[in-house]
PDB file of C-alpha atoms in Angstrom:
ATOM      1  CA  UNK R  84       7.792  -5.216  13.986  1.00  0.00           C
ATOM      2  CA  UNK R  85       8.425  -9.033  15.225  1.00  0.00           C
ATOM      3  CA  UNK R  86       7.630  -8.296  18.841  1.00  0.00           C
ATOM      4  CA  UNK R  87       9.302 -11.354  20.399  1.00  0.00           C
ATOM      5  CA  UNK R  88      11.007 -10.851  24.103  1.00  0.00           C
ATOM      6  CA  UNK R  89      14.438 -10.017  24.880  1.00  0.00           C
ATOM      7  CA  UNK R  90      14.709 -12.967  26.524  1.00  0.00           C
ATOM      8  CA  UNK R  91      14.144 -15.302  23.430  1.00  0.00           C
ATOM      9  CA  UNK R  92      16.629 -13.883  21.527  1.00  0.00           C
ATOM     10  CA  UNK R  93      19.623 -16.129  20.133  1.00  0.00           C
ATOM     11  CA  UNK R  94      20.740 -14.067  17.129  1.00  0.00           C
ATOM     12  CA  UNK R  95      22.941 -17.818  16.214  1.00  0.00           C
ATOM     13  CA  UNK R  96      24.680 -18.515  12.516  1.00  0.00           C
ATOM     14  CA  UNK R  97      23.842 -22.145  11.318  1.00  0.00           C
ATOM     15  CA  UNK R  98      25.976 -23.160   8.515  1.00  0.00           C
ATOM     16  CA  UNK R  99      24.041 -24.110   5.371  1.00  0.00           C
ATOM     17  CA  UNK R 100      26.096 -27.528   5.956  1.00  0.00           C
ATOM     18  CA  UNK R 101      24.472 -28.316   8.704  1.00  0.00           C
ATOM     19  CA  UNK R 102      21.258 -28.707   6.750  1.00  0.00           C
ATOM     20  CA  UNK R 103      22.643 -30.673   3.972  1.00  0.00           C
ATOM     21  CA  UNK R 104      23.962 -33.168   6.491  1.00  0.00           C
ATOM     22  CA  UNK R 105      20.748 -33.871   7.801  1.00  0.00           C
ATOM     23  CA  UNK R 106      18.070 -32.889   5.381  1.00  0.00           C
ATOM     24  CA  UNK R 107      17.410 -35.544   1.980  1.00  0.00           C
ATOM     25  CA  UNK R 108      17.675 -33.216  -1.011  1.00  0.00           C
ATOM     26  CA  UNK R 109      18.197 -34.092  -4.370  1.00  0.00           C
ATOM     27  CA  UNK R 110      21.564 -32.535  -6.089  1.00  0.00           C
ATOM     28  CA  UNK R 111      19.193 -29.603  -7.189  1.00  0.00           C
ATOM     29  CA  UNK R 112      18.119 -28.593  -4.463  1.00  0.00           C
ATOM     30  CA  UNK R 113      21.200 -28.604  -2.933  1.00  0.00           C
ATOM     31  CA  UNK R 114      22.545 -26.223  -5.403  1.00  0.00           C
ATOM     32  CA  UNK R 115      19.838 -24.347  -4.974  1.00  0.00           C
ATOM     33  CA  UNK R 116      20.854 -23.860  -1.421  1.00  0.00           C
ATOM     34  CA  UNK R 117      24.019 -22.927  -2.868  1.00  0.00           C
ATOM     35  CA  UNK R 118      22.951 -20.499  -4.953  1.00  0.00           C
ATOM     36  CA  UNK R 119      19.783 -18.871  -3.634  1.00  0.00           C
ATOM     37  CA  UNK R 120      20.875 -18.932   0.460  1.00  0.00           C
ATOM     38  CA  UNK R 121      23.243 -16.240   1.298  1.00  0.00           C
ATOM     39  CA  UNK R 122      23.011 -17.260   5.483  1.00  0.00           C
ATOM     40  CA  UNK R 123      20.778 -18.738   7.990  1.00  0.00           C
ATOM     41  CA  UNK R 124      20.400 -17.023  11.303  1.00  0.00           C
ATOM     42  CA  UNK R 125      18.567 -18.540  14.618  1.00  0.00           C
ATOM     43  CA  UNK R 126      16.918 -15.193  15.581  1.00  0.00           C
ATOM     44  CA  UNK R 127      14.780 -16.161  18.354  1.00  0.00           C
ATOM     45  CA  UNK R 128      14.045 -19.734  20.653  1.00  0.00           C
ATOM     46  CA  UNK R 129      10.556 -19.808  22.352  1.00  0.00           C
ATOM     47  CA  UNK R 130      10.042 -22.661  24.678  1.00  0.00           C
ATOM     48  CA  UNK R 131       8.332 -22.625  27.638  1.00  0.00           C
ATOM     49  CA  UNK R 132      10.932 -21.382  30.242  1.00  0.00           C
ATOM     50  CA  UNK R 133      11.950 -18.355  28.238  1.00  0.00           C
ATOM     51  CA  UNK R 134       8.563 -17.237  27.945  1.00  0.00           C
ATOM     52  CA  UNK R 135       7.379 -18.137  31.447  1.00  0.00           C
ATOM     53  CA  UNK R 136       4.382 -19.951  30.383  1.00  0.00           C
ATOM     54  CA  UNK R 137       2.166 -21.698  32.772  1.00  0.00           C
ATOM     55  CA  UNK R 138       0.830 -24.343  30.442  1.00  0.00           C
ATOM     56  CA  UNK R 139       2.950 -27.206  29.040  1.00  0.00           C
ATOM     57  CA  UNK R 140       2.191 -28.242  25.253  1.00  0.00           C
ATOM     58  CA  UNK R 141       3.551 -31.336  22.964  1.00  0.00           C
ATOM     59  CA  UNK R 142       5.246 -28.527  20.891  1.00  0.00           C
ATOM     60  CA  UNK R 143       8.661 -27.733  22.958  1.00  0.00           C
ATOM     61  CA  UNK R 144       9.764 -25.003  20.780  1.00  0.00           C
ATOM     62  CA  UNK R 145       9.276 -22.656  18.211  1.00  0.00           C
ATOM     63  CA  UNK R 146      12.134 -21.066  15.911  1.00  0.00           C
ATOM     64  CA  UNK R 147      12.637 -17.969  14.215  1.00  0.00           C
ATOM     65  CA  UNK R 148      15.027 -18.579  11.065  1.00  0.00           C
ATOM     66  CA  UNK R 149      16.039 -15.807   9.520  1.00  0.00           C
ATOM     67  CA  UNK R 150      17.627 -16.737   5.633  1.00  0.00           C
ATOM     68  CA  UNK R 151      19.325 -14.057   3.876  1.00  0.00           C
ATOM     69  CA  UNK R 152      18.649 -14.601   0.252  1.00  0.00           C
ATOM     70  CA  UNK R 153      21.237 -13.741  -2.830  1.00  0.00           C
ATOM     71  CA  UNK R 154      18.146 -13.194  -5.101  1.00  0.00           C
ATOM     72  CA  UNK R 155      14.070 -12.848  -4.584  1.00  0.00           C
ATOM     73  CA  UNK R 156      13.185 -15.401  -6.899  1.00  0.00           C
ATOM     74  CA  UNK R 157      14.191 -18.097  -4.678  1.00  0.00           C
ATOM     75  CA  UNK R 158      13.521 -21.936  -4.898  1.00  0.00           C
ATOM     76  CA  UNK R 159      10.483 -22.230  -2.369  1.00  0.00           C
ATOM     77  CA  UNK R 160      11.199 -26.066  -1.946  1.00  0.00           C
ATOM     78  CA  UNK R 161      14.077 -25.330  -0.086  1.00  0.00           C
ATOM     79  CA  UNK R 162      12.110 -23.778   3.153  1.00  0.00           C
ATOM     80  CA  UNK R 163       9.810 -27.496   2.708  1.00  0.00           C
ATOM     81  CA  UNK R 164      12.557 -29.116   3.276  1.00  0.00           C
ATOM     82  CA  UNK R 165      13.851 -27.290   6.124  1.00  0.00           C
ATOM     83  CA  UNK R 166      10.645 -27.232   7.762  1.00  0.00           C
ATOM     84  CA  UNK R 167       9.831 -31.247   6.782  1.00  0.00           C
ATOM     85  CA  UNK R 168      13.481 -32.109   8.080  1.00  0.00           C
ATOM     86  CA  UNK R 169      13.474 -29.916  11.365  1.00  0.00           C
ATOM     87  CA  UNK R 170      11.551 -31.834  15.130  1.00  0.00           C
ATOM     88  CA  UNK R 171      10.950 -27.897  15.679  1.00  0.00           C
ATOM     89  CA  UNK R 172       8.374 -25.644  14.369  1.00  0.00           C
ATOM     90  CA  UNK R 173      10.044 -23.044  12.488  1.00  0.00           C
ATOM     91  CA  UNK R 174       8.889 -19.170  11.453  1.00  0.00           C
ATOM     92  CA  UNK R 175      11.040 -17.910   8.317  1.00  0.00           C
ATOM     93  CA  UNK R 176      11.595 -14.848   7.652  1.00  0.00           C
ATOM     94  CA  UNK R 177      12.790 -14.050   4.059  1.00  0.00           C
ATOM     95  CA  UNK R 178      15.171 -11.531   3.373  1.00  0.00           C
ATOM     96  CA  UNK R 179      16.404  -9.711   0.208  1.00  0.00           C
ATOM     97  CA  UNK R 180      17.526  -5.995   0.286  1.00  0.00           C
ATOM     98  CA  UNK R 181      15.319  -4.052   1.763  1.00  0.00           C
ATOM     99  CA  UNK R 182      12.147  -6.748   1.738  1.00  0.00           C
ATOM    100  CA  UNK R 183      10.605  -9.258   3.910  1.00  0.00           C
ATOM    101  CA  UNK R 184       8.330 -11.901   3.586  1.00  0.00           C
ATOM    102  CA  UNK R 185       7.370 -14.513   6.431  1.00  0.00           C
ATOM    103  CA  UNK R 186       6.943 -17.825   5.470  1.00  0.00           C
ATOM    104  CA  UNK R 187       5.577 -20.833   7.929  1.00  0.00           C
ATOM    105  CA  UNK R 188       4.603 -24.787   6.698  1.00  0.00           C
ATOM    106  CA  UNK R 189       1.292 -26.140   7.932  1.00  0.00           C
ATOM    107  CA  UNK R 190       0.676 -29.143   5.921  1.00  0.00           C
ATOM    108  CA  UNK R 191       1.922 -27.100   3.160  1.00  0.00           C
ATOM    109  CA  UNK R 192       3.573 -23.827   2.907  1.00  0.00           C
ATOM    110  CA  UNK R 193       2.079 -20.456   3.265  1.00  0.00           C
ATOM    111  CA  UNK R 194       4.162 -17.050   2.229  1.00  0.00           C
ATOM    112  CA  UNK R 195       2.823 -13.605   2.642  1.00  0.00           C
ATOM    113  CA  UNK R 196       3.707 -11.123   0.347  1.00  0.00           C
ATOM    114  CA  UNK R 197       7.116  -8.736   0.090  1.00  0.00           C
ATOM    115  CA  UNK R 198       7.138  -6.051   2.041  1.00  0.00           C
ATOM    116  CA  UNK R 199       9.549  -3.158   3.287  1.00  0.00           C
ATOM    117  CA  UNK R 200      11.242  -4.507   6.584  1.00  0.00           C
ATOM    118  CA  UNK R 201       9.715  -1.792   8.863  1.00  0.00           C
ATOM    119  CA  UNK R 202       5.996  -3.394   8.120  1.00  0.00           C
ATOM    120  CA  UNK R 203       6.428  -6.742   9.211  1.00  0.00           C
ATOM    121  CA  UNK R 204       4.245  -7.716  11.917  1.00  0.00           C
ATOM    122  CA  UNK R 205       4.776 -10.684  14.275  1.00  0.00           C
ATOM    123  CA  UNK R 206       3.024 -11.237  17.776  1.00  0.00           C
ATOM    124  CA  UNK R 207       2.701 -14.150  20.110  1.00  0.00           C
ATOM    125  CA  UNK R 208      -0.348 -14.993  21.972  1.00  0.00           C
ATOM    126  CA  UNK R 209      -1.208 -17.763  23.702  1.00  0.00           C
ATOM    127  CA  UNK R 210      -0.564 -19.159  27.306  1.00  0.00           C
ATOM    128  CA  UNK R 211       1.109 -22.454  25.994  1.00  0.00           C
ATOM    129  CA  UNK R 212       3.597 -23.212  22.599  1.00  0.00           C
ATOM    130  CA  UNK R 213       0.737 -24.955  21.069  1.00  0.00           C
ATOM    131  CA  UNK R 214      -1.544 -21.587  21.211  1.00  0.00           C
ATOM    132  CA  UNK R 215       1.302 -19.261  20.507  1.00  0.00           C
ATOM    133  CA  UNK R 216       2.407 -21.266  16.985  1.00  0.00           C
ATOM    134  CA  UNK R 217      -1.144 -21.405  15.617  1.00  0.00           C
ATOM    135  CA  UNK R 218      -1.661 -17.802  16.846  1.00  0.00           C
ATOM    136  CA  UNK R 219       1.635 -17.568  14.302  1.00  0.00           C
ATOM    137  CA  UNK R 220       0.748 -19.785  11.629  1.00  0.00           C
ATOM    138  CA  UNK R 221      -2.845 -17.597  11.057  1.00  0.00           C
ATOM    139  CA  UNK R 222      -0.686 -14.508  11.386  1.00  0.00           C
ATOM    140  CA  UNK R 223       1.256 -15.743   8.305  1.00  0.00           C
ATOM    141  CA  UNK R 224      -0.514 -17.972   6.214  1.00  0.00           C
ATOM    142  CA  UNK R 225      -4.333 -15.715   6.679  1.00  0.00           C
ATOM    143  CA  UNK R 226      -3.442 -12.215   7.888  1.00  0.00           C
ATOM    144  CA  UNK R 227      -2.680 -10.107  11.337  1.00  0.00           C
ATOM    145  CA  UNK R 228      -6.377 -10.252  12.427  1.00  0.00           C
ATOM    146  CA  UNK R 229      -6.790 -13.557  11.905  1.00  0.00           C
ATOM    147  CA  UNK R 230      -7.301 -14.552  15.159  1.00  0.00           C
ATOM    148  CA  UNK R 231      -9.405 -11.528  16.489  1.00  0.00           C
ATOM    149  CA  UNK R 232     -11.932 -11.762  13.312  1.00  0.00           C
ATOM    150  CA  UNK R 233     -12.851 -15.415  13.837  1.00  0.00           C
ATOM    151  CA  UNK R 234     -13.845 -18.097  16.745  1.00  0.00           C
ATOM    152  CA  UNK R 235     -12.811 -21.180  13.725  1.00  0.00           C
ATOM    153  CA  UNK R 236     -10.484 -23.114  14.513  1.00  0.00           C
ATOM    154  CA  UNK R 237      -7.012 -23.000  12.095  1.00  0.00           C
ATOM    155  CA  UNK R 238      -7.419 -25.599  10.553  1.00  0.00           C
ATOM    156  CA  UNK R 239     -11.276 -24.680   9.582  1.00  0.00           C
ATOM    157  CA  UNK R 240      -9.676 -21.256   8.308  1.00  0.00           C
ATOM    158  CA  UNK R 241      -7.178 -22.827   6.910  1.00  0.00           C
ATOM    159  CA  UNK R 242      -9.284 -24.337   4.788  1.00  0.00           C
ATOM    160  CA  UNK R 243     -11.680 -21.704   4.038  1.00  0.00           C
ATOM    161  CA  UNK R 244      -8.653 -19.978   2.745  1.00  0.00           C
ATOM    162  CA  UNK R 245      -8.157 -22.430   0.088  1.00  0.00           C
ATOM    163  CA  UNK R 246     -11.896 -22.569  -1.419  1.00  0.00           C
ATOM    164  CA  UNK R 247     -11.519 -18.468  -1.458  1.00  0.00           C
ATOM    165  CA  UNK R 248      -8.267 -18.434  -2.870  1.00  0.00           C
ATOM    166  CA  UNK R 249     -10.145 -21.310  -5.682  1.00  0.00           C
ATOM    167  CA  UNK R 250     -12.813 -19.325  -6.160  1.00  0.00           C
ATOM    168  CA  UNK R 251     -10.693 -16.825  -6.875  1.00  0.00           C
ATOM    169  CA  UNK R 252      -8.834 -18.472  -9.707  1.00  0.00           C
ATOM    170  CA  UNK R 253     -12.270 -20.195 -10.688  1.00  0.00           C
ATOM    171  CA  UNK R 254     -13.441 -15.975 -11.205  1.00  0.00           C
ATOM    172  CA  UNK R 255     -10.636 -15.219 -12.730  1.00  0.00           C
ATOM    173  CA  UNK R 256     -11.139 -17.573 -16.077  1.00  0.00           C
ATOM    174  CA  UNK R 257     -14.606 -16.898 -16.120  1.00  0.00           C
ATOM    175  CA  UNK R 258     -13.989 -13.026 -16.436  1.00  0.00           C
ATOM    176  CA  UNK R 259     -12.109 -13.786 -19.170  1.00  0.00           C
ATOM    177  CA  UNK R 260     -14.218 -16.501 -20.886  1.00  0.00           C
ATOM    178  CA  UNK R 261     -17.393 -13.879 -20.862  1.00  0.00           C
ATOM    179  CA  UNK R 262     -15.379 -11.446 -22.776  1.00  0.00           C
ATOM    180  CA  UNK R 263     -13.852 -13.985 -24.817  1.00  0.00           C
ATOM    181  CA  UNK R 264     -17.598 -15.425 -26.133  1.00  0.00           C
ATOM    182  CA  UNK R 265     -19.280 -13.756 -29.033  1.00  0.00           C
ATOM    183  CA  UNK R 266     -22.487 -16.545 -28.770  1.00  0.00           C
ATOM    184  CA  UNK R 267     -25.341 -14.362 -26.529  1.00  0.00           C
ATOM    185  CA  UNK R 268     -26.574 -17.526 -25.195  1.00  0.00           C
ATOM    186  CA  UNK R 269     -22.711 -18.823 -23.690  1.00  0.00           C
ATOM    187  CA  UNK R 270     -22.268 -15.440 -22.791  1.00  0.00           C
ATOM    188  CA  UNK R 271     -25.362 -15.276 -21.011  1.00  0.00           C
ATOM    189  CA  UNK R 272     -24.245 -18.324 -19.060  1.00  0.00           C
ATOM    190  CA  UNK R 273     -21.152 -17.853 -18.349  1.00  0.00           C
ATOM    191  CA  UNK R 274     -22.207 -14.508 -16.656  1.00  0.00           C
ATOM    192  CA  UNK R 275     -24.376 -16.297 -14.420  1.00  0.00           C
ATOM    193  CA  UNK R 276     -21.996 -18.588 -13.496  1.00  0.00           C
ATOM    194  CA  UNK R 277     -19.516 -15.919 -12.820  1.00  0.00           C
ATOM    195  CA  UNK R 278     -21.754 -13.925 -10.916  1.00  0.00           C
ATOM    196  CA  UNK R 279     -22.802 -17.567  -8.782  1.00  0.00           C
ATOM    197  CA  UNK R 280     -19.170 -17.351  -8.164  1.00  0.00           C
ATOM    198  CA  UNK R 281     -18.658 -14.321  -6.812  1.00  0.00           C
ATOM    199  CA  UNK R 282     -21.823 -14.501  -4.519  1.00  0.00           C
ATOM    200  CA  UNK R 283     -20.118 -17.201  -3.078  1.00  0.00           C
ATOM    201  CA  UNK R 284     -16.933 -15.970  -2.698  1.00  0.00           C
ATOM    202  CA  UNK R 285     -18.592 -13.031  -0.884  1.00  0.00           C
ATOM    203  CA  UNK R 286     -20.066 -15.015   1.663  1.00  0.00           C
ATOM    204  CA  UNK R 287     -16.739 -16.798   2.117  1.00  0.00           C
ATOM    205  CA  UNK R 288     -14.845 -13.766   2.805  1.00  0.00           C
ATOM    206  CA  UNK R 289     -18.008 -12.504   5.365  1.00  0.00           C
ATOM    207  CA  UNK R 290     -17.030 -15.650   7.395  1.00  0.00           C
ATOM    208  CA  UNK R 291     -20.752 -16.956   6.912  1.00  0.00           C
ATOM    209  CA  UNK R 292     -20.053 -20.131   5.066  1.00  0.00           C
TER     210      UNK R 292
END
């Protein structure tokens, strides 16, 4: 569940308008926002006051946007533009029939997968906004434990992420060039090279690199 309190709750309707007024999209990606968006809902405000923190941060408050989609397969450059265009931070959360998937941009944009509604997960942590949205963010963008698995700071996940989820791809095409080579000798190393990898992706995922 997204356990946010009562007393950040705004449950608000923002006309799809409102973003093409403010946000520069080409005439595609308007469309796009035609024909992808069903509605746009506020869900929740945190700020400061409404969550009764003690500490003051630069970031003044974080949104939860809920966008009701008319398909799954949605144009991902549309939630970049709302989160380039928007002073806020924003939290998305995608939906389409009975799936949800959380979205958040950090420098880029990081999605989790689909799941059932009842499995989403959302917690806030933190005694200030700036705590609470990268407490979010790692939520999101790494996984639920994030935060309890590692003393790193986001961004230093963040980018630990990335040479994993390379390495991963890097594995990937070696698997299938060593059963693509008939040549002993290529085979030979390419397997060592694919088992390099995969030492190294272990260590990665340990948290020891």
């Amino acid at each position: 569940m997204i356990d946010f309190p009562e007393s950040t709750k705004t449950n608000r309707r923002i006309p799809k308008e409102a973003f093409y007024k403010h946000l520069s999209l080409s005439t595609a990606l308007k469309s796009k926002f035609v024909s992808d968006i069903s509605r746009i809902v506020a869900e929740n405000s945190l700020t400061q006051r409404n969550l009764n923190l003690a500490k003051d941060s630069e970031i003044k408050e974080i949104l939860l946007l809920s966008i009701e989609l008319k398909k799954q397969d949605y144009e991902q450059r549309i939630i970049e533009a709302i989160a380039k265009g928007n002073p806020h931070k924003l939290v998305f959360l995608m939906s389409y029939e009975d799936q949800r998937q959380l979205a958040v941009y950090y420098q880029k944009l990081y999605l989790t997968e689909w799941i059932l509604e009842e499995k989403v997960e959302l917690h806030l942590s933190g005694d200030n906004l700036e705590d609470i949205w990268n407490g979010l963010v790692r939520q999101i963008a790494i996984g639920p434990d994030a935060q309890s698995r590692s003393n790193m700071s986001l961004d230093d996940q963040l980018s630990r992420l990335d040479e994993i989820r390379q390495l991963q791809q890097r594995i990937k095409k070696l698997e299938k060039a060593v059963w693509g080579e008939t040549q002993p000798k290529k085979k030979f190393a390419l397997y060592q090279d694919l088992k390099k990898q995969k030492e190294q992706l272990e260590v990665l995922e340990r948290g020891q690199a």
